[in-house]
Amino acid sequence: MEAHPIYDALDIDLVVKVLNHTAFSPFFTCMIPIFYYFQGARWPDTILVVTLAYTIGVSAFWFLKWYSRLFRNQGSLLFGPPRFDWGDQIVVITGGSSGIGELIANTLAVRNVCVVVLDVNPIVTENYNITYYKCDVSKWEEVEATAKTIVEELGHPTVLINNAGVVQGKRILDLTPADIQQTFSVNTLAHFWTLKAFLPEMIKQNAGHIINISSVAGMVGMAQLTDYCASKAALISLHESLRYELDHQYKAKSFSFAVISALDEQHSQIIYLPFYANFVPFLAIMPSFVRDFGQWLSGCDYSMEKFVKVSGRRPEEGPAPKTNSIEEERAKDD
């Protein structure tokens, strides 16, 4: 069996998580000036002034971030949202038979949640509380019919996770009309169909949770992803517009946009993963050479050169060619 070093799991997100609980934690940093005070430092000693200013700065940052989320959710300064009861939820996940969707479906199922997976392929799982419905979410007629069946058999969904997506990985001149149609139908239009199917009852009940899973590709352009980037940019715009429509037109104050941990908090959030994705929106105001450097550093313009489309293959594309995955290679080593 091949040994794998412990630092295989080390990435920027882990480093940032550690820093958030140490160097950038208000609780941790407030101990620093206190430590120096008991070591004999007195005002206005430089070390005391600097550490106190740093503590105030860190605390102000987290307070503003917390208050911004509270304001976005029309929350109370004194009272938090009620406890989220997972046992009462019916969660619909599009594209839930593989990838991120499958992971979310099985994670929620462990919490004894009633999970509904909409996909063109069945989900392979041992969790009894996952119900699969074959549905091509890119087609309104199928979404509408499936939604009616779900309501009749299980009840009205309370959480909608729009996860379905497809990648062609081709240069713009190599994209066929069918490729482009499929990309926008799955990555963008499908969200309209599921919202039209499940949102009316959520608005009626004035409660619900909507999760739209987009991509950093929707904020920047990347080679061999022209259709994908454009479809995800449209999704980001849809997400933001939906938020304001729910807040100001439908007066639906209880809605939330999040993933599992954020659902527990019941606060509307935009979650950027991995961590560096938080800085992508600022690239638009940077000098072009800074933007190009970031593009080069990430290698995103060349990441699709050996891409092989696996999911979402149309009949005319035939089956996906067999490739040895990392897991298969490790299995051979074992």
PDB file of N, CA, C and O in Angstrom, residues 165-213:
ATOM      1  N   GLY A 165     -25.297  20.856 -13.546  1.00  0.00           N
ATOM      2  CA  GLY A 165     -24.427  21.632 -14.430  1.00  0.00           C
ATOM      3  C   GLY A 165     -23.726  20.722 -15.421  1.00  0.00           C
ATOM      4  O   GLY A 165     -23.596  19.515 -15.198  1.00  0.00           O
ATOM      5  N   VAL A 166     -23.298  21.312 -16.533  1.00  0.00           N
ATOM      6  CA  VAL A 166     -22.603  20.541 -17.556  1.00  0.00           C
ATOM      7  C   VAL A 166     -21.469  21.381 -18.121  1.00  0.00           C
ATOM      8  O   VAL A 166     -21.579  22.613 -18.198  1.00  0.00           O
ATOM      9  N   VAL A 167     -20.376  20.730 -18.460  1.00  0.00           N
ATOM     10  CA  VAL A 167     -19.204  21.397 -19.038  1.00  0.00           C
ATOM     11  C   VAL A 167     -18.875  20.730 -20.369  1.00  0.00           C
ATOM     12  O   VAL A 167     -18.767  19.503 -20.444  1.00  0.00           O
ATOM     13  N   GLN A 168     -18.714  21.528 -21.414  1.00  0.00           N
ATOM     14  CA  GLN A 168     -18.325  20.991 -22.725  1.00  0.00           C
ATOM     15  C   GLN A 168     -16.803  20.970 -22.865  1.00  0.00           C
ATOM     16  O   GLN A 168     -16.245  20.045 -23.450  1.00  0.00           O
ATOM     17  N   GLY A 169     -16.133  21.997 -22.357  1.00  0.00           N
ATOM     18  CA  GLY A 169     -14.667  22.050 -22.408  1.00  0.00           C
ATOM     19  C   GLY A 169     -14.095  22.200 -23.801  1.00  0.00           C
ATOM     20  O   GLY A 169     -13.030  21.662 -24.098  1.00  0.00           O
ATOM     21  N   LYS A 170     -14.792  22.956 -24.665  1.00  0.00           N
ATOM     22  CA  LYS A 170     -14.331  23.119 -26.042  1.00  0.00           C
ATOM     23  C   LYS A 170     -14.048  24.591 -26.348  1.00  0.00           C
ATOM     24  O   LYS A 170     -14.616  25.492 -25.718  1.00  0.00           O
ATOM     25  N   ARG A 171     -13.209  24.818 -27.344  1.00  0.00           N
ATOM     26  CA  ARG A 171     -13.010  26.178 -27.843  1.00  0.00           C
ATOM     27  C   ARG A 171     -14.279  26.644 -28.538  1.00  0.00           C
ATOM     28  O   ARG A 171     -15.064  25.823 -29.023  1.00  0.00           O
ATOM     29  N   ILE A 172     -14.465  27.943 -28.599  1.00  0.00           N
ATOM     30  CA  ILE A 172     -15.727  28.484 -29.093  1.00  0.00           C
ATOM     31  C   ILE A 172     -16.046  28.029 -30.522  1.00  0.00           C
ATOM     32  O   ILE A 172     -17.206  27.765 -30.857  1.00  0.00           O
ATOM     33  N   LEU A 173     -15.014  27.889 -31.380  1.00  0.00           N
ATOM     34  CA  LEU A 173     -15.267  27.474 -32.753  1.00  0.00           C
ATOM     35  C   LEU A 173     -15.531  25.973 -32.875  1.00  0.00           C
ATOM     36  O   LEU A 173     -16.010  25.508 -33.909  1.00  0.00           O
ATOM     37  N   ASP A 174     -15.203  25.240 -31.796  1.00  0.00           N
ATOM     38  CA  ASP A 174     -15.454  23.804 -31.808  1.00  0.00           C
ATOM     39  C   ASP A 174     -16.818  23.454 -31.197  1.00  0.00           C
ATOM     40  O   ASP A 174     -17.281  22.314 -31.315  1.00  0.00           O
ATOM     41  N   LEU A 175     -17.434  24.417 -30.523  1.00  0.00           N
ATOM     42  CA  LEU A 175     -18.739  24.182 -29.918  1.00  0.00           C
ATOM     43  C   LEU A 175     -19.807  24.051 -30.990  1.00  0.00           C
ATOM     44  O   LEU A 175     -19.900  24.876 -31.892  1.00  0.00           O
ATOM     45  N   THR A 176     -20.600  23.014 -30.899  1.00  0.00           N
ATOM     46  CA  THR A 176     -21.712  22.855 -31.829  1.00  0.00           C
ATOM     47  C   THR A 176     -22.929  23.593 -31.268  1.00  0.00           C
ATOM     48  O   THR A 176     -22.983  23.882 -30.067  1.00  0.00           O
ATOM     49  N   PRO A 177     -23.909  23.892 -32.108  1.00  0.00           N
ATOM     50  CA  PRO A 177     -25.143  24.504 -31.585  1.00  0.00           C
ATOM     51  C   PRO A 177     -25.773  23.666 -30.478  1.00  0.00           C
ATOM     52  O   PRO A 177     -26.311  24.214 -29.507  1.00  0.00           O
ATOM     53  N   ALA A 178     -25.687  22.335 -30.592  1.00  0.00           N
ATOM     54  CA  ALA A 178     -26.246  21.452 -29.565  1.00  0.00           C
ATOM     55  C   ALA A 178     -25.489  21.600 -28.243  1.00  0.00           C
ATOM     56  O   ALA A 178     -26.088  21.553 -27.158  1.00  0.00           O
ATOM     57  N   ASP A 179     -24.152  21.784 -28.327  1.00  0.00           N
ATOM     58  CA  ASP A 179     -23.342  21.997 -27.119  1.00  0.00           C
ATOM     59  C   ASP A 179     -23.794  23.259 -26.386  1.00  0.00           C
ATOM     60  O   ASP A 179     -24.018  23.247 -25.167  1.00  0.00           O
ATOM     61  N   ILE A 180     -23.899  24.357 -27.127  1.00  0.00           N
ATOM     62  CA  ILE A 180     -24.264  25.638 -26.528  1.00  0.00           C
ATOM     63  C   ILE A 180     -25.669  25.585 -25.951  1.00  0.00           C
ATOM     64  O   ILE A 180     -25.921  26.073 -24.841  1.00  0.00           O
ATOM     65  N   GLN A 181     -26.577  24.972 -26.696  1.00  0.00           N
ATOM     66  CA  GLN A 181     -27.956  24.844 -26.229  1.00  0.00           C
ATOM     67  C   GLN A 181     -28.015  24.054 -24.926  1.00  0.00           C
ATOM     68  O   GLN A 181     -28.712  24.423 -23.984  1.00  0.00           O
ATOM     69  N   GLN A 182     -27.250  22.952 -24.855  1.00  0.00           N
ATOM     70  CA  GLN A 182     -27.259  22.126 -23.660  1.00  0.00           C
ATOM     71  C   GLN A 182     -26.664  22.874 -22.466  1.00  0.00           C
ATOM     72  O   GLN A 182     -27.201  22.813 -21.355  1.00  0.00           O
ATOM     73  N   THR A 183     -25.569  23.595 -22.680  1.00  0.00           N
ATOM     74  CA  THR A 183     -24.925  24.318 -21.589  1.00  0.00           C
ATOM     75  C   THR A 183     -25.877  25.315 -20.939  1.00  0.00           C
ATOM     76  O   THR A 183     -26.039  25.337 -19.713  1.00  0.00           O
ATOM     77  N   PHE A 184     -26.519  26.136 -21.753  1.00  0.00           N
ATOM     78  CA  PHE A 184     -27.414  27.139 -21.190  1.00  0.00           C
ATOM     79  C   PHE A 184     -28.712  26.518 -20.672  1.00  0.00           C
ATOM     80  O   PHE A 184     -29.289  27.013 -19.697  1.00  0.00           O
ATOM     81  N   SER A 185     -29.156  25.446 -21.287  1.00  0.00           N
ATOM     82  CA  SER A 185     -30.377  24.788 -20.826  1.00  0.00           C
ATOM     83  C   SER A 185     -30.194  24.191 -19.434  1.00  0.00           C
ATOM     84  O   SER A 185     -31.079  24.286 -18.586  1.00  0.00           O
ATOM     85  N   VAL A 186     -29.042  23.568 -19.191  1.00  0.00           N
ATOM     86  CA  VAL A 186     -28.780  22.922 -17.900  1.00  0.00           C
ATOM     87  C   VAL A 186     -28.280  23.915 -16.861  1.00  0.00           C
ATOM     88  O   VAL A 186     -28.733  23.924 -15.714  1.00  0.00           O
ATOM     89  N   ASN A 187     -27.320  24.770 -17.244  1.00  0.00           N
ATOM     90  CA  ASN A 187     -26.657  25.644 -16.278  1.00  0.00           C
ATOM     91  C   ASN A 187     -27.450  26.892 -15.932  1.00  0.00           C
ATOM     92  O   ASN A 187     -27.219  27.509 -14.893  1.00  0.00           O
ATOM     93  N   THR A 188     -28.371  27.301 -16.798  1.00  0.00           N
ATOM     94  CA  THR A 188     -29.097  28.552 -16.571  1.00  0.00           C
ATOM     95  C   THR A 188     -30.610  28.361 -16.590  1.00  0.00           C
ATOM     96  O   THR A 188     -31.296  28.604 -15.600  1.00  0.00           O
ATOM     97  N   LEU A 189     -31.140  27.899 -17.709  1.00  0.00           N
ATOM     98  CA  LEU A 189     -32.587  27.812 -17.858  1.00  0.00           C
ATOM     99  C   LEU A 189     -33.210  26.837 -16.854  1.00  0.00           C
ATOM    100  O   LEU A 189     -34.330  27.064 -16.388  1.00  0.00           O
ATOM    101  N   ALA A 190     -32.493  25.768 -16.511  1.00  0.00           N
ATOM    102  CA  ALA A 190     -33.028  24.790 -15.556  1.00  0.00           C
ATOM    103  C   ALA A 190     -33.366  25.446 -14.220  1.00  0.00           C
ATOM    104  O   ALA A 190     -34.317  25.037 -13.538  1.00  0.00           O
ATOM    105  N   HIS A 191     -32.593  26.476 -13.842  1.00  0.00           N
ATOM    106  CA  HIS A 191     -32.864  27.171 -12.582  1.00  0.00           C
ATOM    107  C   HIS A 191     -34.190  27.921 -12.645  1.00  0.00           C
ATOM    108  O   HIS A 191     -34.925  27.992 -11.649  1.00  0.00           O
ATOM    109  N   PHE A 192     -34.487  28.469 -13.803  1.00  0.00           N
ATOM    110  CA  PHE A 192     -35.779  29.133 -13.965  1.00  0.00           C
ATOM    111  C   PHE A 192     -36.918  28.120 -13.815  1.00  0.00           C
ATOM    112  O   PHE A 192     -37.931  28.393 -13.174  1.00  0.00           O
ATOM    113  N   TRP A 193     -36.740  26.932 -14.402  1.00  0.00           N
ATOM    114  CA  TRP A 193     -37.807  25.934 -14.371  1.00  0.00           C
ATOM    115  C   TRP A 193     -38.053  25.422 -12.956  1.00  0.00           C
ATOM    116  O   TRP A 193     -39.213  25.273 -12.538  1.00  0.00           O
ATOM    117  N   THR A 194     -36.992  25.129 -12.218  1.00  0.00           N
ATOM    118  CA  THR A 194     -37.185  24.627 -10.852  1.00  0.00           C
ATOM    119  C   THR A 194     -37.747  25.714  -9.943  1.00  0.00           C
ATOM    120  O   THR A 194     -38.562  25.421  -9.051  1.00  0.00           O
ATOM    121  N   LEU A 195     -37.347  26.955 -10.155  1.00  0.00           N
ATOM    122  CA  LEU A 195     -37.900  28.054  -9.355  1.00  0.00           C
ATOM    123  C   LEU A 195     -39.383  28.236  -9.647  1.00  0.00           C
ATOM    124  O   LEU A 195     -40.188  28.433  -8.731  1.00  0.00           O
ATOM    125  N   LYS A 196     -39.743  28.158 -10.915  1.00  0.00           N
ATOM    126  CA  LYS A 196     -41.152  28.293 -11.278  1.00  0.00           C
ATOM    127  C   LYS A 196     -41.983  27.143 -10.688  1.00  0.00           C
ATOM    128  O   LYS A 196     -43.152  27.326 -10.331  1.00  0.00           O
ATOM    129  N   ALA A 197     -41.368  25.976 -10.550  1.00  0.00           N
ATOM    130  CA  ALA A 197     -42.097  24.814 -10.056  1.00  0.00           C
ATOM    131  C   ALA A 197     -42.252  24.810  -8.533  1.00  0.00           C
ATOM    132  O   ALA A 197     -43.311  24.439  -8.017  1.00  0.00           O
ATOM    133  N   PHE A 198     -41.195  25.213  -7.806  1.00  0.00           N
ATOM    134  CA  PHE A 198     -41.205  25.057  -6.351  1.00  0.00           C
ATOM    135  C   PHE A 198     -41.319  26.362  -5.562  1.00  0.00           C
ATOM    136  O   PHE A 198     -41.666  26.325  -4.374  1.00  0.00           O
ATOM    137  N   LEU A 199     -41.012  27.480  -6.189  1.00  0.00           N
ATOM    138  CA  LEU A 199     -41.021  28.751  -5.465  1.00  0.00           C
ATOM    139  C   LEU A 199     -42.415  29.223  -5.041  1.00  0.00           C
ATOM    140  O   LEU A 199     -42.562  29.788  -3.953  1.00  0.00           O
ATOM    141  N   PRO A 200     -43.483  29.023  -5.850  1.00  0.00           N
ATOM    142  CA  PRO A 200     -44.799  29.544  -5.453  1.00  0.00           C
ATOM    143  C   PRO A 200     -45.251  29.098  -4.065  1.00  0.00           C
ATOM    144  O   PRO A 200     -45.745  29.913  -3.277  1.00  0.00           O
ATOM    145  N   GLU A 201     -45.055  27.833  -3.724  1.00  0.00           N
ATOM    146  CA  GLU A 201     -45.492  27.355  -2.407  1.00  0.00           C
ATOM    147  C   GLU A 201     -44.612  27.922  -1.300  1.00  0.00           C
ATOM    148  O   GLU A 201     -45.096  28.206  -0.192  1.00  0.00           O
ATOM    149  N   MET A 202     -43.309  28.094  -1.572  1.00  0.00           N
ATOM    150  CA  MET A 202     -42.421  28.704  -0.584  1.00  0.00           C
ATOM    151  C   MET A 202     -42.868  30.133  -0.285  1.00  0.00           C
ATOM    152  O   MET A 202     -42.862  30.572   0.871  1.00  0.00           O
ATOM    153  N   ILE A 203     -43.218  30.877  -1.337  1.00  0.00           N
ATOM    154  CA  ILE A 203     -43.691  32.250  -1.153  1.00  0.00           C
ATOM    155  C   ILE A 203     -45.008  32.248  -0.374  1.00  0.00           C
ATOM    156  O   ILE A 203     -45.222  33.068   0.531  1.00  0.00           O
ATOM    157  N   LYS A 204     -45.865  31.299  -0.693  1.00  0.00           N
ATOM    158  CA  LYS A 204     -47.147  31.196   0.000  1.00  0.00           C
ATOM    159  C   LYS A 204     -46.940  30.935   1.491  1.00  0.00           C
ATOM    160  O   LYS A 204     -47.631  31.512   2.342  1.00  0.00           O
ATOM    161  N   GLN A 205     -45.976  30.071   1.817  1.00  0.00           N
ATOM    162  CA  GLN A 205     -45.683  29.751   3.216  1.00  0.00           C
ATOM    163  C   GLN A 205     -44.753  30.776   3.859  1.00  0.00           C
ATOM    164  O   GLN A 205     -44.536  30.735   5.070  1.00  0.00           O
ATOM    165  N   ASN A 206     -44.206  31.692   3.032  1.00  0.00           N
ATOM    166  CA  ASN A 206     -43.243  32.699   3.488  1.00  0.00           C
ATOM    167  C   ASN A 206     -42.049  32.060   4.201  1.00  0.00           C
ATOM    168  O   ASN A 206     -41.556  32.546   5.206  1.00  0.00           O
ATOM    169  N   ALA A 207     -41.616  30.940   3.678  1.00  0.00           N
ATOM    170  CA  ALA A 207     -40.459  30.243   4.246  1.00  0.00           C
ATOM    171  C   ALA A 207     -39.873  29.322   3.193  1.00  0.00           C
ATOM    172  O   ALA A 207     -40.603  28.712   2.409  1.00  0.00           O
ATOM    173  N   GLY A 208     -38.571  29.228   3.178  1.00  0.00           N
ATOM    174  CA  GLY A 208     -37.925  28.342   2.226  1.00  0.00           C
ATOM    175  C   GLY A 208     -36.456  28.673   2.103  1.00  0.00           C
ATOM    176  O   GLY A 208     -36.006  29.717   2.578  1.00  0.00           O
ATOM    177  N   HIS A 209     -35.737  27.789   1.476  1.00  0.00           N
ATOM    178  CA  HIS A 209     -34.297  27.963   1.300  1.00  0.00           C
ATOM    179  C   HIS A 209     -33.937  27.602  -0.135  1.00  0.00           C
ATOM    180  O   HIS A 209     -34.320  26.547  -0.634  1.00  0.00           O
ATOM    181  N   ILE A 210     -33.202  28.490  -0.780  1.00  0.00           N
ATOM    182  CA  ILE A 210     -32.794  28.281  -2.170  1.00  0.00           C
ATOM    183  C   ILE A 210     -31.276  28.361  -2.241  1.00  0.00           C
ATOM    184  O   ILE A 210     -30.680  29.342  -1.802  1.00  0.00           O
ATOM    185  N   ILE A 211     -30.670  27.327  -2.797  1.00  0.00           N
ATOM    186  CA  ILE A 211     -29.217  27.296  -2.955  1.00  0.00           C
ATOM    187  C   ILE A 211     -28.912  27.187  -4.436  1.00  0.00           C
ATOM    188  O   ILE A 211     -29.310  26.228  -5.094  1.00  0.00           O
ATOM    189  N   ASN A 212     -28.242  28.190  -4.973  1.00  0.00           N
ATOM    190  CA  ASN A 212     -27.810  28.166  -6.370  1.00  0.00           C
ATOM    191  C   ASN A 212     -26.301  27.976  -6.400  1.00  0.00           C
ATOM    192  O   ASN A 212     -25.557  28.838  -5.917  1.00  0.00           O
ATOM    193  N   ILE A 213     -25.852  26.868  -6.938  1.00  0.00           N
ATOM    194  CA  ILE A 213     -24.424  26.574  -6.971  1.00  0.00           C
ATOM    195  C   ILE A 213     -23.857  27.049  -8.306  1.00  0.00           C
ATOM    196  O   ILE A 213     -24.137  26.479  -9.355  1.00  0.00           O
TER     197      ILE A 213
END
